[in-house]
mmCIF file of C-alpha atoms in Angstrom:
data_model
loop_
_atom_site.group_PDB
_atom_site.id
_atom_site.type_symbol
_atom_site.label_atom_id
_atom_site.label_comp_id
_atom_site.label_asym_id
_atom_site.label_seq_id
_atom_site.Cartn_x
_atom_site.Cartn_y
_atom_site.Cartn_z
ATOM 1 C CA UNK A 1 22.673 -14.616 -178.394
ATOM 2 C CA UNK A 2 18.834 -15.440 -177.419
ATOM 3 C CA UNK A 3 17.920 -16.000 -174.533
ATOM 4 C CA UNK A 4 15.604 -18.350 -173.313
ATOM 5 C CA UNK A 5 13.373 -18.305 -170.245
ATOM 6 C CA UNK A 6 11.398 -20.843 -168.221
ATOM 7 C CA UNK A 7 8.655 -20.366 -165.461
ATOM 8 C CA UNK A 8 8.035 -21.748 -162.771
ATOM 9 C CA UNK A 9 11.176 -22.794 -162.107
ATOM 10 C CA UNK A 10 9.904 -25.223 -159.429
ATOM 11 C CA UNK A 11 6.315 -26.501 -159.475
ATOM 12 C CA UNK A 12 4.937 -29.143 -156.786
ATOM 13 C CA UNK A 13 1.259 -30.660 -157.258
ATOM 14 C CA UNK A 14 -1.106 -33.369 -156.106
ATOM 15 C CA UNK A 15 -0.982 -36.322 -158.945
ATOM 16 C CA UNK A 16 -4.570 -35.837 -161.157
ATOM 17 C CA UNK A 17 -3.660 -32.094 -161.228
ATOM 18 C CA UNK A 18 -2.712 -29.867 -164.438
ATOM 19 C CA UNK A 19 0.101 -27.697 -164.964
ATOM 20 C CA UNK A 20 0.939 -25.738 -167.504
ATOM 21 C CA UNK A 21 4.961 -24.560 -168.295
ATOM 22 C CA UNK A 22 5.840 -21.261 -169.667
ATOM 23 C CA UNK A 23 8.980 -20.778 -172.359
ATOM 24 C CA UNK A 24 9.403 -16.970 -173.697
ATOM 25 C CA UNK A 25 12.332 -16.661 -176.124
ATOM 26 C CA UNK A 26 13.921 -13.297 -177.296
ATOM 27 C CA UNK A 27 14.197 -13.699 -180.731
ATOM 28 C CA UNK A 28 12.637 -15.553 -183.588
ATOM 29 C CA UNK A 29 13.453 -19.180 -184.048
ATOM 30 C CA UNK A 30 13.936 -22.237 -186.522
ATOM 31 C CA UNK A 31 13.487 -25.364 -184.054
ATOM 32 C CA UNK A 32 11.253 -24.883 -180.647
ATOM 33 C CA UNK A 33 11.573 -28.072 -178.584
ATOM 34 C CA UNK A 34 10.326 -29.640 -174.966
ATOM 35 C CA UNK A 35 12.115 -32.517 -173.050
ATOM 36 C CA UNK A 36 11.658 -34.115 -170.086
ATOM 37 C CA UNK A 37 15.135 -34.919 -168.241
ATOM 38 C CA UNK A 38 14.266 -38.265 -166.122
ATOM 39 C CA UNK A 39 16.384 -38.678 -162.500
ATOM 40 C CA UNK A 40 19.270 -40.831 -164.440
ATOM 41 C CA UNK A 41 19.812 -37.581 -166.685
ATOM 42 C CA UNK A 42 18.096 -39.086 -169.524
ATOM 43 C CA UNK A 43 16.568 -36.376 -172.095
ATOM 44 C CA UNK A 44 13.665 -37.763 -173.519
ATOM 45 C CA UNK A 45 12.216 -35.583 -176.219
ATOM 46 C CA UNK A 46 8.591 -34.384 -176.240
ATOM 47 C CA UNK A 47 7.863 -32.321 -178.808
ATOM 48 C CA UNK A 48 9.362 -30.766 -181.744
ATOM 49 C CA UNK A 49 7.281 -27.229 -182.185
ATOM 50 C CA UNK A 50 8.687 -24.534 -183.698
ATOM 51 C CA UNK A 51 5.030 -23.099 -184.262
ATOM 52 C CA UNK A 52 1.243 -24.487 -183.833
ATOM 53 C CA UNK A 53 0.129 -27.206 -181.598
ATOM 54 C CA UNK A 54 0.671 -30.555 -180.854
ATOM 55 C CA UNK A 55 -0.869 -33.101 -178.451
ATOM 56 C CA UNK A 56 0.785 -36.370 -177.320
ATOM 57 C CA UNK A 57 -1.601 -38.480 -174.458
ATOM 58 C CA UNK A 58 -1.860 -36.271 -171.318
ATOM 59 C CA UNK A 59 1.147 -33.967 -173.091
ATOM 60 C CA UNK A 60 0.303 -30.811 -175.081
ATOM 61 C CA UNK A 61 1.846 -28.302 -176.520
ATOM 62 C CA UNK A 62 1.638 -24.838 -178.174
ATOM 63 C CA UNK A 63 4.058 -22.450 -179.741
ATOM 64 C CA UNK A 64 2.704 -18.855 -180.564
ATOM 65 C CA UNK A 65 5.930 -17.964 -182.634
ATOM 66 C CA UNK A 66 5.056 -14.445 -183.240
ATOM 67 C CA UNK A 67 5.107 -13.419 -179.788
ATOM 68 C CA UNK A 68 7.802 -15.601 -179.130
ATOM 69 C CA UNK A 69 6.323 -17.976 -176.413
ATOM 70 C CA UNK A 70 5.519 -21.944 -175.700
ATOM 71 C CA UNK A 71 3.305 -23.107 -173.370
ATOM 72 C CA UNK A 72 3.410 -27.146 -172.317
ATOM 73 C CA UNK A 73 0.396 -28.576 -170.677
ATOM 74 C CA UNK A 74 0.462 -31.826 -168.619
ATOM 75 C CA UNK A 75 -3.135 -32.818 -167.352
ATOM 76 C CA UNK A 76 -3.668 -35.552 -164.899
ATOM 77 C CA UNK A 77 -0.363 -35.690 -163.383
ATOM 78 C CA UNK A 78 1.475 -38.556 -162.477
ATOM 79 C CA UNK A 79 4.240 -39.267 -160.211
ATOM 80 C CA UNK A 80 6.284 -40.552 -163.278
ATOM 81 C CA UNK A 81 5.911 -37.075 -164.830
ATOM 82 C CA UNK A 82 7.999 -35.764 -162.365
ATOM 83 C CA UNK A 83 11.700 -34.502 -163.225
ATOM 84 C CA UNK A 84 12.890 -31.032 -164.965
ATOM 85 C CA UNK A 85 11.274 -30.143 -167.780
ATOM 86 C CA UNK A 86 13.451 -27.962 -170.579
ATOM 87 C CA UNK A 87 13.226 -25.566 -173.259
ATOM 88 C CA UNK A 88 15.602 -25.468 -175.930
ATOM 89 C CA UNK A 89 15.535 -23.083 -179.266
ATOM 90 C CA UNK A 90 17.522 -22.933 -182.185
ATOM 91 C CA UNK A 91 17.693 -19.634 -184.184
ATOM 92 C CA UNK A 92 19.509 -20.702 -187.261
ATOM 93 C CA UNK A 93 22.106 -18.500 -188.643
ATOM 94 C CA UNK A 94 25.124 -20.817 -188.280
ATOM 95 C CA UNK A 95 26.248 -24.531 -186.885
ATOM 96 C CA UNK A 96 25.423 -23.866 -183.239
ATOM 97 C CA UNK A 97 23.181 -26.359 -181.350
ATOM 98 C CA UNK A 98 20.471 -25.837 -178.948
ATOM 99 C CA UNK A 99 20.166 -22.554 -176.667
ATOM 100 C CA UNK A 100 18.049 -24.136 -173.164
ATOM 101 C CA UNK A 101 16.278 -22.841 -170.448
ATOM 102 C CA UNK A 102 16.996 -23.016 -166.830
ATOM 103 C CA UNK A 103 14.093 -25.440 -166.878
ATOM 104 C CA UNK A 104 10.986 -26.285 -164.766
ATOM 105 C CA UNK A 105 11.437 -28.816 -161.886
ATOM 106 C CA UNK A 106 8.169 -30.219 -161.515
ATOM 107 C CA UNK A 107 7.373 -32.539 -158.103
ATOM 108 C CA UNK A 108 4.125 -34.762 -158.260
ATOM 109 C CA UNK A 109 2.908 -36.038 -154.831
ATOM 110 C CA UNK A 110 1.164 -38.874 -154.887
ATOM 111 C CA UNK B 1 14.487 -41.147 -184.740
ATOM 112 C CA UNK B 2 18.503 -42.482 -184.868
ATOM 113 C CA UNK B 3 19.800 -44.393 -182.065
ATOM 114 C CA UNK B 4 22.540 -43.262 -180.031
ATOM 115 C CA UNK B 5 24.590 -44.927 -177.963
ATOM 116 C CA UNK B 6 26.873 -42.411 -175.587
ATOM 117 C CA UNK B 7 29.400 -44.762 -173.763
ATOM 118 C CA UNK B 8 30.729 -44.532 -170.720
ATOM 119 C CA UNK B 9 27.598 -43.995 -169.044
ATOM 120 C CA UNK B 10 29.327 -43.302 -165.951
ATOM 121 C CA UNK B 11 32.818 -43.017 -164.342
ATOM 122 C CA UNK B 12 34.739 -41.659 -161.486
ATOM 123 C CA UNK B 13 38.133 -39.852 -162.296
ATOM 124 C CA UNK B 14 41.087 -38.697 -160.785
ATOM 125 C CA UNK B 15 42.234 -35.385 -160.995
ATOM 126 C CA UNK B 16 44.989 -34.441 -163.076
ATOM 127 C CA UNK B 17 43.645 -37.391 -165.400
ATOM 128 C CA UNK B 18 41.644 -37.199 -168.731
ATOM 129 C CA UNK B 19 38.602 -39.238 -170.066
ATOM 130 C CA UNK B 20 37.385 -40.084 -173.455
ATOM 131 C CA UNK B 21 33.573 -40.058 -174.151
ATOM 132 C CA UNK B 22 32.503 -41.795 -177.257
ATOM 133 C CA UNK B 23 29.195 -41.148 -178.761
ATOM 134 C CA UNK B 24 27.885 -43.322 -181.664
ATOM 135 C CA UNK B 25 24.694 -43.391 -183.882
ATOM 136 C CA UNK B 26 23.402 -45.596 -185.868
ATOM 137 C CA UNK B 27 22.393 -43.705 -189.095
ATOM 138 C CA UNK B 28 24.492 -41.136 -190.815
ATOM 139 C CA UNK B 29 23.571 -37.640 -189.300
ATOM 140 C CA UNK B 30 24.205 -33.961 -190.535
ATOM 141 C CA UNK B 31 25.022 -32.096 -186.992
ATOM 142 C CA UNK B 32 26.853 -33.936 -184.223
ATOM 143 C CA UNK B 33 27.060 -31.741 -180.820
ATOM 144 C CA UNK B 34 27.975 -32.129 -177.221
ATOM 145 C CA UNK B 35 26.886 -30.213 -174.234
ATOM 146 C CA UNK B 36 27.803 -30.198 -170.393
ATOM 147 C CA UNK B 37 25.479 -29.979 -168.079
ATOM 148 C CA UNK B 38 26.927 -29.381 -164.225
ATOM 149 C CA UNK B 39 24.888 -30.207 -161.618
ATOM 150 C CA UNK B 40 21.690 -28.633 -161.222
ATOM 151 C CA UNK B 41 22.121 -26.404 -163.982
ATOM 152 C CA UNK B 42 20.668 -26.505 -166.779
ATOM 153 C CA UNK B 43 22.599 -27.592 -170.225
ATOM 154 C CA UNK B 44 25.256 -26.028 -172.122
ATOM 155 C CA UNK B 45 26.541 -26.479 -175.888
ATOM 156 C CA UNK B 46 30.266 -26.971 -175.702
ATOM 157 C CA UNK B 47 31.043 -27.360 -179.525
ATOM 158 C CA UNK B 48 29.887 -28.474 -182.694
ATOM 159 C CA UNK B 49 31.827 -32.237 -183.727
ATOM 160 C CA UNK B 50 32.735 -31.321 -187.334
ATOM 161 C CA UNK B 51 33.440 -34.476 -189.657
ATOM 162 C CA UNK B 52 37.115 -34.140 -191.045
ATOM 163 C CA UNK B 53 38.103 -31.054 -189.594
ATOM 164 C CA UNK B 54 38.654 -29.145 -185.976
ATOM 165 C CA UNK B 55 35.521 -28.540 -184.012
ATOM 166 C CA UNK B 56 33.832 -25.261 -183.241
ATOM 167 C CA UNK B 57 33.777 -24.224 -179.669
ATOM 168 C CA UNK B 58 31.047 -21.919 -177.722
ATOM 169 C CA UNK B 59 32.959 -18.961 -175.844
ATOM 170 C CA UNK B 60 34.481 -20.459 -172.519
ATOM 171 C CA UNK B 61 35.586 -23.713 -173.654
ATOM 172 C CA UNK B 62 38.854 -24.789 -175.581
ATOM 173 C CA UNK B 63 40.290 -27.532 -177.637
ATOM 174 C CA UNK B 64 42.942 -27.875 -175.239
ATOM 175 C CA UNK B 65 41.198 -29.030 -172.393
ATOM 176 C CA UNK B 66 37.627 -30.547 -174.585
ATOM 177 C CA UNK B 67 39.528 -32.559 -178.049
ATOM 178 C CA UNK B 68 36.930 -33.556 -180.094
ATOM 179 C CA UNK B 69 37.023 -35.688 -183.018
ATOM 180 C CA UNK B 70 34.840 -36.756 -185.535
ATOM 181 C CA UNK B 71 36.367 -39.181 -187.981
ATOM 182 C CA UNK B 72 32.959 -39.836 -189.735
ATOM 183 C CA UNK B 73 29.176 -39.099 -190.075
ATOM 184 C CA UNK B 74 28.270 -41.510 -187.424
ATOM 185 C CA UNK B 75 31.111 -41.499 -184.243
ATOM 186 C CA UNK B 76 32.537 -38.432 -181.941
ATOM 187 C CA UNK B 77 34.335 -38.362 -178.912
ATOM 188 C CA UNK B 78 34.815 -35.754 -176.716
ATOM 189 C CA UNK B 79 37.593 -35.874 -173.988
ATOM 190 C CA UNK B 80 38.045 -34.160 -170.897
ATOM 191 C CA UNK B 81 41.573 -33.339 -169.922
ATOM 192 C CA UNK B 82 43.374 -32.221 -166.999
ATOM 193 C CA UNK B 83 40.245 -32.790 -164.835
ATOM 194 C CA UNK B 84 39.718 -31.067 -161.619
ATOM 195 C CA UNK B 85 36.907 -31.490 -159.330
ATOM 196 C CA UNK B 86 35.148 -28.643 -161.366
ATOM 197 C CA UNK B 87 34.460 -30.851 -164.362
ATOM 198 C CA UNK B 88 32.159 -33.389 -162.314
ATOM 199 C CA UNK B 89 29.144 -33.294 -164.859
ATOM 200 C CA UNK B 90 26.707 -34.909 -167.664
ATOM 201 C CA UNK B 91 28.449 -34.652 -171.103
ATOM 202 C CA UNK B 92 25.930 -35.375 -173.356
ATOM 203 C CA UNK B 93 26.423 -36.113 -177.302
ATOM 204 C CA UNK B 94 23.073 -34.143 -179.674
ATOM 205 C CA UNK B 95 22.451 -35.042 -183.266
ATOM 206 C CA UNK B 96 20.694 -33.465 -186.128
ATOM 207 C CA UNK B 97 19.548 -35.815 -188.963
ATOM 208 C CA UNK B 98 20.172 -34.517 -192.451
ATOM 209 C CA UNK B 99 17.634 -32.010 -193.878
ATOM 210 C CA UNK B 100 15.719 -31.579 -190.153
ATOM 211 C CA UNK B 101 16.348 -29.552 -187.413
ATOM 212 C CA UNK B 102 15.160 -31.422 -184.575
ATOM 213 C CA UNK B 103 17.567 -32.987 -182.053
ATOM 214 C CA UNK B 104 17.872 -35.834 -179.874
ATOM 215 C CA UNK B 105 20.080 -36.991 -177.429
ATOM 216 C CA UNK B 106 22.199 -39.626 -176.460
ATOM 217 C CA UNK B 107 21.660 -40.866 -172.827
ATOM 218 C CA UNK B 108 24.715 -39.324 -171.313
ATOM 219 C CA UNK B 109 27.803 -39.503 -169.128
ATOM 220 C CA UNK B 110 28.090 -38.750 -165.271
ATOM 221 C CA UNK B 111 31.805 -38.050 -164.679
ATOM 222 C CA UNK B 112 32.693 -37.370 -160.920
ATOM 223 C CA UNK B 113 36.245 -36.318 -160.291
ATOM 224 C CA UNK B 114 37.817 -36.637 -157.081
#
């Protein structure tokens, strides 16, 4: 099946700073997306982006499907952004669900 | 987006016992899934909730010990049998709105089994 990577997998900064979060993929894919699991195990989702870019606020993403990558940038950090951050993929071909990272656990000091 | 509601949102088992998730939405929806996530790992598809008919199941789980049903386009549950301390983890219902491919979540259920 495809695999999915993350990087960092843990990431600590000062709140104001940027980070950005790294998602390679092994194989080509129908349905990118980025979440943001809160500390009650919530899954919020952050954006659907199977190619291109997309900005949300501080959020931003970009998906560079041909060399099968995402990158998500958070600017400005806050202590609310912190939490793990996930990458999930979905390669079509069949009724299976989402494939996810290990995920990026991101810790912002205030 | 739909609206899920995932219920219990919590719960503390005994072993040898079994426990019955439900997940509901509030719009008809193409794709109903569940994953597990065990603690500090990441998440896990289980099996796709198939309306009408038995559920597909991801290598390493079984019906035996996950039963799912889905009994219409809008309600699963997912039970956990037998439990052992081993199961302690989020279950968490996924669905997939008709003609899209994006997926949201419901907001979980923290089983402990002791």
């Amino acid at each position: 099946g495809i695999q999915v990577e993350q990087s960092p997998p843990d990431l600590i900064l000062q709140e104001g700073a940027n980070s950005t979060l790294r998602c390679n993929f092994s194989d080509s894919v129908n349905n990118l997306q980025w979440f943001h699991q809160n500390p009650w195990g919530q899954l919020i989702n952050l954006f659907y982006i199977p190619s291109g870019t997309k900005q949300n606020g501080r959020l931003s993403a970009t998906t560079v499907a041909t060399e099968r990558y995402s990158l998500l940038y958070i600017s400005s950090s806050q202590t609310t952004d912190s939490g793990v951050y996930f990458c999930a993929v979905y390669s079509g071909g069949g009724a299976d669900g989402l494939t996810f990272g290990k995920g990026t656990h991101l810790i912002i000091q205030p | 987006s739909a609206v899920i509601s995932q219920k219990p949102s919590r719960d503390i088992c005994q072993r040898g016992t079994s426990l019955t998730i439900q997940c509901q939405v509030d719009s008809q929806v193409t794709m109903m899934f569940w994953y597990r996530q065990q603690p500090g790992q990441s998440l896990t598809l289980i099996a796709t909730a198939n309306q009408g008919s038995e559920a597909t199941y991801e290598s390493g789980f079984v019906i035996d010990k996950f039963p799912i049903s889905r009994p219409n386009l809008t309600f699963s549950t997912l039970t956990v049998s037998n439990m052992s301390p081993e199961d302690s983890s989020i279950y968490l219902c996924s669905v997939v709105a008709g003609g899209q491919t994006e997926a949201f979540f419901g907001q979980g259920t923290r089983l402990t089994v002791v």
